[in-house]
Each structure stands twice: as structure tokens, then as C-alpha cells.
Amino acid sequence: MSIVDPSIQRLGPPPHFPNMNLKICHSAEHPNSNFIESEGGHQVLQKIKRGIQKSQQILNSNTKRPKVLCMIYTVDTPSNTRNLKAIAQTWGRKCDGFIASSNVMNHSLGSVHLTHEGDETYGNIWAKIISTWMYAYRNYIQEFDYFYICGDDTYVAMENLYAFLMSDDVTRLQEGYRDAIYDATIGESSIYTHEMRPRPLLLAAPMMYKRKPVISGGTGYILNRAALNLFGRNIMNPREAQYTNVTSSMEDVFMGQFFLRHGVSVSVTNDFANGGGRRFAGTADNSFSYTPTSDSSKPVMLQRRYGLPLVYGPDTASEQQIAFHLKDDWKRMQKFGFHVSDLMYRYHAVLYDLCQSK
């Protein structure tokens, strides 16, 4: 298996956005919406644009920030390749390193041909995820401080991600702070990772599964170097066969369960400094009309067990939101003749003022 240079230079020269496709910038009018992202979604994006600007000020005032390797899991189909190209031309270039786990090698898209157990199907994503994390563990663990993974239908505000990793919230967690989820779950374990230095961290949107907190994988998740080291050293151990000898699409559940077994719970990632909004959430349109009672991640149970805030409507999205799962708008995109990749470009255009109007 070849080892690629994960630097952004591998993607080639940056695209020229000042003349962005009029379809994205100016021709989004439809009978029910003046924007691809919806009227409400546009309001949410404007809120997050202000957050990105604040994050940029934080980054500009610090001489050192952590290095992040961004990883995408994908497969070579026309639709997925459009998504991956959009990522490689937008937010992917803001990472310190970028690779896409695929079934083909394509340097301009950042993709690497990684093999894994079983078939290349949606129902076998967990095997693909194991292969991707092991590739990072074996080849890049010393090059980066944090490792973020998501699917090819996710948009990421990288300035907000970097600002979060540099925040007091994450610093406290790394220094051993026991948040509500950790106390209620790892407190029952014999493994106390809050005593470890560096402490392994799993940063994501929490989700309840069989009354245990795991991760909601649609918006991706972050491991620090210590967590990746824990995963890489243990996942292939025969004692972990309950995780490795499984064919499943529930990679987020298995990842969360693996880490719980090793004394690491998903950390609370709500933005309490700004009303408790979520840093990992769905699309901007989804956030505008969000009600927690209809969310499959069971936020009501998260509130009851761990005190996580229940947020509604536009307050759902923190202005420091990091990741957006664009799959939420897939049916809407089809209805209006757009693709998820169009929404990816649209978010980028709005958040960074790349269009002359709208």
C-alpha cells in the first residue's frame, strides 16, 4: 500500500473562485426559496459567517495552532467524486493535511486506494473506517496533533475547528477535566483516562445508542494523537474481535463503543459560551427549523442523563459550528435540480463572501 504525501500541495493549484459559477451565486431562485440553502438556512449561514470571522481573529493572534489531518471516506462513483472534488476545492484546502480513503488513487482529489476487509459497500463502512484510521496511525501519527474524519457529504468550517481545538474547553479536557458524559459512563469503568497525559480525546456530536453515549458520525469526529495511538495499538488485537469481525454501516456506534471500552467517552462539544448551540450538526436549513424531539441522536435523553442543553430552531447552530451534514438536504437538492456538491460550493461562497451578490 503506497504512502502518499498528505500535504495540500498534492491537490494542485487552488481554484479561481472570483468568477464562481452563476448557478451557485446568482441563479438560485425557485418558487419556494430564494437561496439554494433556503431563506432560513441563509440566516443560519450568516450567523456562522460571523463566527468564522471571530475564529479567524483568534487564529491571527496566535503564532502556533495545532496541525490537523482531514480524512474523507468515499468511493469512486460519479456522485461521490463530485462531492470529493468540491471538498478538495473548498474547505479541504484549509487543512494541514488531506487524504480521502477510496477505491482509486487520484492525487488531484486527494484520494488514496486503501483496501479493507469485505466488499466496497455502504453496509461495510466500518471496515473502511478501520482501514483509514490504521493508515493514519501507521503513517502520519507523528505529523499531526489532531485527526478529523467525515464522509464526502460534509462541509467543514475549518477556522471554527481550529479555534475550538485551541479553546479553553479542549485544553481543560486534555488536562483531565471530567465532563458530565465522562463522569456518568467512565465512572463505572476501571480505566480512568482523565489521569493520562496526554489524555485521549474523542470530539464529536454525542448520540445515545442502547442507553450508552456514542458518536453521531454524520458530521464526523476528531481524535487527538493520544486517542489515535490508543486505537491503533488496540483495534487489531484478537481481544477486540467483537469490533473487527463485524460487517456494518454503523461505524459511529462501533467507534464510540470501542472507546468506551477503553475508558474514553465522547466529550461534550456544545458551545456553552454562546447559548449551548451545537458545533456538529446538520445543514443550515435543518438547524433553522430544528426540534430535538425528532432527532435520532436522542438529545432529550442526553439532556436528562447529562444535562446537555435542548436547543431549538436557529439557536441550534452555534456561530462556532464546525461541521454540517449536507445529506440532510439531499431530497431538496434533487427537487430543485442541484447536487450536494452544489450546496458545498454554495456554503463556501456565502461563508467567505465569494459571490458579488446574494
XYZ file of C-alpha atoms in Angstrom:
358
model
C 0.000 0.000 0.000
C 1.574 3.288 -1.100
C 2.172 6.139 1.325
C 1.129 9.477 -0.139
C 2.212 12.970 0.775
C -0.847 14.307 2.658
C 0.077 17.949 2.154
C -2.349 20.257 0.397
C 0.174 20.774 -2.412
C -0.815 17.326 -3.664
C -4.169 18.792 -4.728
C -2.547 21.142 -7.228
C -3.089 24.899 -7.615
C -6.130 26.419 -5.875
C -9.265 27.054 -7.945
C -10.183 30.544 -9.092
C -13.326 31.481 -7.201
C -13.956 35.169 -8.067
C -15.843 34.024 -11.166
C -17.755 31.324 -9.342
C -20.442 29.567 -11.345
C -23.508 31.781 -11.689
C -25.623 28.738 -10.869
C -24.198 28.884 -7.348
C -24.079 32.637 -6.857
C -26.954 34.227 -8.721
C -29.411 31.744 -10.173
C -30.766 30.070 -7.055
C -34.299 31.485 -7.241
C -37.103 28.967 -7.027
C -40.798 29.335 -6.245
C -40.277 28.296 -2.634
C -36.815 29.669 -1.927
C -34.515 32.490 -2.960
C -31.451 30.538 -1.940
C -30.163 27.040 -2.516
C -29.765 26.723 1.242
C -33.320 28.134 1.891
C -34.167 31.501 3.407
C -33.830 30.162 6.945
C -30.630 28.348 6.055
C -29.206 31.607 4.717
C -29.866 33.282 8.076
C -28.012 30.490 9.864
C -25.060 30.739 7.461
C -24.821 34.483 8.092
C -24.626 33.749 11.813
C -21.854 31.216 11.283
C -20.009 33.576 8.948
C -19.715 35.989 11.878
C -18.387 33.128 13.977
C -15.773 32.278 11.362
C -14.610 35.881 11.361
C -14.178 35.743 15.146
C -12.295 32.463 14.837
C -10.008 33.993 12.233
C -9.120 36.763 14.677
C -8.180 34.115 17.247
C -6.005 32.314 14.709
C -4.351 35.550 13.604
C -3.473 36.439 17.201
C -1.753 33.101 17.897
C 1.633 32.166 16.500
C 1.038 28.450 16.900
C -2.010 26.335 16.189
C -2.418 22.565 16.133
C -1.855 20.624 12.928
C -4.923 18.768 11.639
C -5.113 15.880 9.175
C -8.517 15.808 7.458
C -9.691 12.420 6.179
C -12.677 11.672 3.953
C -14.167 8.233 3.361
C -15.613 7.856 -0.119
C -15.914 5.554 -3.132
C -15.356 6.254 -6.816
C -18.823 6.928 -8.264
C -19.851 9.971 -10.342
C -21.889 11.428 -7.482
C -19.308 10.835 -4.770
C -16.492 12.098 -6.984
C -18.391 15.378 -7.468
C -18.642 15.706 -3.711
C -14.970 14.926 -3.159
C -13.913 17.418 -5.834
C -15.998 20.106 -4.125
C -14.303 19.347 -0.787
C -10.837 19.344 -2.369
C -11.560 22.756 -3.901
C -13.086 24.342 -0.799
C -12.627 23.505 2.873
C -10.197 20.626 2.314
C -7.505 23.111 1.332
C -7.687 24.728 4.745
C -6.476 21.532 6.473
C -2.800 20.927 7.211
C -3.083 17.528 5.554
C -5.821 15.967 3.429
C -6.480 12.407 2.276
C -9.568 10.606 1.016
C -9.922 6.889 1.642
C -11.198 5.457 -1.647
C -11.020 2.529 -4.036
C -8.918 4.546 -6.528
C -5.831 6.760 -6.410
C -6.378 10.330 -7.615
C -3.862 12.918 -6.442
C -5.850 15.949 -7.606
C -8.738 14.861 -5.365
C -6.540 13.688 -2.505
C -7.808 10.119 -2.779
C -5.776 7.068 -1.754
C -6.601 3.494 -2.736
C -6.996 1.747 0.625
C -8.028 -1.881 0.830
C -10.127 -3.311 3.626
C -11.924 -6.484 4.624
C -15.120 -7.245 2.736
C -16.949 -5.502 -0.081
C -16.894 -1.836 -1.062
C -20.477 -1.187 0.037
C -22.332 1.179 2.341
C -23.104 -1.744 4.619
C -19.383 -2.299 5.161
C -18.300 1.230 6.030
C -16.982 0.138 9.418
C -14.256 -1.960 7.764
C -13.331 1.036 5.597
C -13.113 3.250 8.666
C -10.793 0.811 10.445
C -8.547 0.697 7.376
C -8.488 4.514 7.156
C -7.619 5.043 10.805
C -4.912 2.380 10.672
C -3.408 4.054 7.604
C -3.226 7.328 9.539
C -1.829 5.581 12.627
C 0.925 3.802 10.718
C 1.985 6.724 8.540
C 1.026 10.115 9.960
C 0.627 9.932 13.734
C 3.762 11.977 14.422
C 2.996 14.614 11.785
C -0.312 15.893 13.171
C -1.850 16.802 16.509
C -5.475 16.041 15.603
C -7.195 13.782 13.085
C -10.657 14.579 11.722
C -12.723 12.146 9.631
C -16.059 12.517 7.848
C -17.958 11.355 4.770
C -17.908 13.081 1.395
C -21.234 14.833 2.082
C -19.974 17.043 4.928
C -18.935 20.706 4.859
C -16.481 21.918 7.498
C -15.745 25.470 8.700
C -12.053 24.901 9.359
C -11.435 28.203 11.159
C -14.040 27.179 13.725
C -12.457 23.745 14.042
C -9.017 25.232 14.722
C -10.423 27.791 17.181
C -12.240 25.016 19.046
C -9.093 22.901 19.324
C -7.259 25.942 20.717
C -10.063 26.792 23.145
C -10.036 26.535 26.926
C -12.720 23.830 26.606
C -10.389 21.439 24.797
C -7.375 22.439 26.876
C -9.270 21.544 30.054
C -10.317 18.193 28.597
C -6.734 17.365 27.649
C -5.626 18.257 31.157
C -8.113 15.815 32.680
C -11.391 17.698 33.129
C -14.230 15.215 33.662
C -17.319 16.440 31.859
C -20.846 15.146 32.512
C -20.730 12.352 29.922
C -17.388 11.067 31.172
C -18.454 11.082 34.808
C -21.669 9.189 34.114
C -20.115 6.499 31.906
C -16.403 6.035 32.580
C -17.068 6.392 36.284
C -18.351 2.821 36.098
C -15.146 1.597 34.438
C -11.825 0.506 35.874
C -9.970 2.577 33.247
C -9.681 6.268 34.116
C -8.256 8.063 31.096
C -8.628 11.507 32.698
C -5.476 10.591 34.634
C -3.469 10.002 31.440
C -1.160 12.636 29.944
C -1.650 13.284 27.152
C -5.291 12.319 27.615
C -7.076 10.599 24.685
C -9.952 12.691 23.329
C -12.942 11.810 21.141
C -14.613 15.035 19.969
C -17.932 14.812 18.139
C -21.676 15.198 18.421
C -22.871 12.715 21.064
C -25.612 10.201 20.282
C -27.407 7.726 22.524
C -27.408 4.086 21.436
C -28.815 1.401 23.722
C -28.621 3.887 26.599
C -24.902 4.481 26.074
C -23.263 7.601 24.591
C -21.517 7.011 21.268
C -20.868 9.430 18.402
C -23.140 10.732 15.696
C -20.963 10.081 12.666
C -22.707 12.176 10.021
C -20.743 15.298 10.922
C -17.521 13.437 11.521
C -15.365 13.293 14.624
C -11.910 14.194 15.892
C -9.226 12.147 17.630
C -6.176 13.684 19.199
C -2.847 11.911 18.795
C -3.252 10.046 22.087
C -6.652 8.688 21.029
C -5.341 7.591 17.633
C -2.454 5.863 19.364
C -4.900 4.041 21.653
C -6.977 2.959 18.665
C -4.036 1.872 16.506
C -2.410 -0.156 19.276
C -5.590 -2.000 20.258
C -8.125 -2.365 17.447
C -6.362 -5.296 15.724
C -5.869 -7.191 18.987
C -7.743 -10.527 18.953
C -9.497 -9.371 22.128
C -11.227 -6.704 20.031
C -12.747 -9.226 17.599
C -16.217 -8.097 18.663
C -15.408 -4.871 16.805
C -13.253 -6.071 13.907
C -15.194 -9.186 12.852
C -18.292 -7.175 12.019
C -19.855 -6.077 8.734
C -21.829 -2.922 9.438
C -22.645 0.607 8.335
C -22.807 1.741 11.978
C -19.215 2.908 12.147
C -20.100 5.691 14.583
C -21.673 3.245 17.030
C -18.735 0.827 16.902
C -16.187 3.625 17.208
C -17.982 5.012 20.238
C -18.315 1.580 21.825
C -14.642 0.768 21.242
C -13.535 3.929 23.011
C -15.974 3.444 25.886
C -14.450 0.001 26.416
C -11.056 1.703 26.702
C -12.145 4.421 29.110
C -12.792 7.230 26.621
C -16.230 8.786 26.244
C -17.299 11.243 23.581
C -16.726 14.718 25.009
C -19.379 17.385 25.372
C -18.875 19.738 22.416
C -21.759 22.196 22.828
C -20.800 25.871 22.683
C -21.819 26.914 26.208
C -20.231 30.343 25.808
C -22.868 31.113 23.158
C -26.079 29.566 24.447
C -25.196 25.885 24.164
C -25.528 25.607 20.382
C -24.118 22.577 18.583
C -20.726 22.591 16.911
C -21.515 19.423 14.944
C -24.972 19.492 13.334
C -26.977 19.098 10.142
C -27.449 21.589 7.338
C -28.153 25.263 7.934
C -31.731 24.709 6.741
C -32.120 21.785 9.136
C -30.877 23.906 12.044
C -33.275 26.751 11.286
C -36.323 24.557 11.911
C -34.720 22.050 14.314
C -36.675 20.399 17.117
C -34.771 17.989 19.390
C -37.691 15.594 19.829
C -37.389 14.392 16.222
C -33.609 13.875 16.267
C -32.470 10.234 16.101
C -29.415 11.053 18.236
C -31.879 11.370 21.186
C -30.985 14.807 22.579
C -33.837 14.571 25.074
C -32.135 11.559 26.679
C -28.785 13.369 26.515
C -30.380 16.249 28.387
C -31.898 14.029 31.053
C -28.774 11.969 31.693
C -26.007 14.545 31.227
C -27.651 17.968 31.337
C -26.841 18.841 27.728
C -28.990 21.781 26.628
C -32.072 21.341 24.465
C -31.882 23.948 21.726
C -34.499 24.846 19.134
C -34.523 26.500 15.726
C -31.674 28.858 14.795
C -30.254 28.612 18.340
C -29.403 25.003 17.488
C -26.399 26.146 15.476
C -23.534 27.713 17.347
C -21.895 30.540 15.455
C -18.844 28.375 16.023
C -20.403 25.406 14.209
C -17.700 23.211 12.744
C -19.389 20.572 10.586
C -22.586 20.390 8.509
C -24.000 17.084 7.303
C -25.300 18.075 3.859
C -27.074 14.755 3.351
C -29.988 16.336 5.252
C -30.795 18.448 2.163
C -30.340 15.711 -0.436
C -34.034 15.446 -1.347
C -34.347 19.203 -1.518
C -31.352 19.417 -3.828
C -32.894 16.845 -6.155
C -36.197 18.692 -6.226
C -34.534 21.878 -7.454
C -32.053 20.197 -9.790
C -28.991 20.703 -7.609
C -26.426 18.278 -6.267
C -24.906 18.053 -2.783
C -21.661 19.333 -4.317
C -23.516 22.499 -5.409
C -24.552 23.059 -1.800
C -20.921 22.535 -0.757
C -19.794 25.329 -3.098
C -22.719 27.496 -2.031
C -21.816 27.256 1.670
C -18.232 28.146 0.823
C -19.347 31.118 -1.279
C -21.639 32.515 1.426
C -19.305 31.939 4.371
C -16.319 33.541 2.635
C -18.067 36.238 0.532
C -17.063 34.744 -2.804
C -20.146 35.951 -4.680
C -20.680 39.537 -5.766
C -24.348 39.378 -4.761
C -26.631 37.100 -2.729
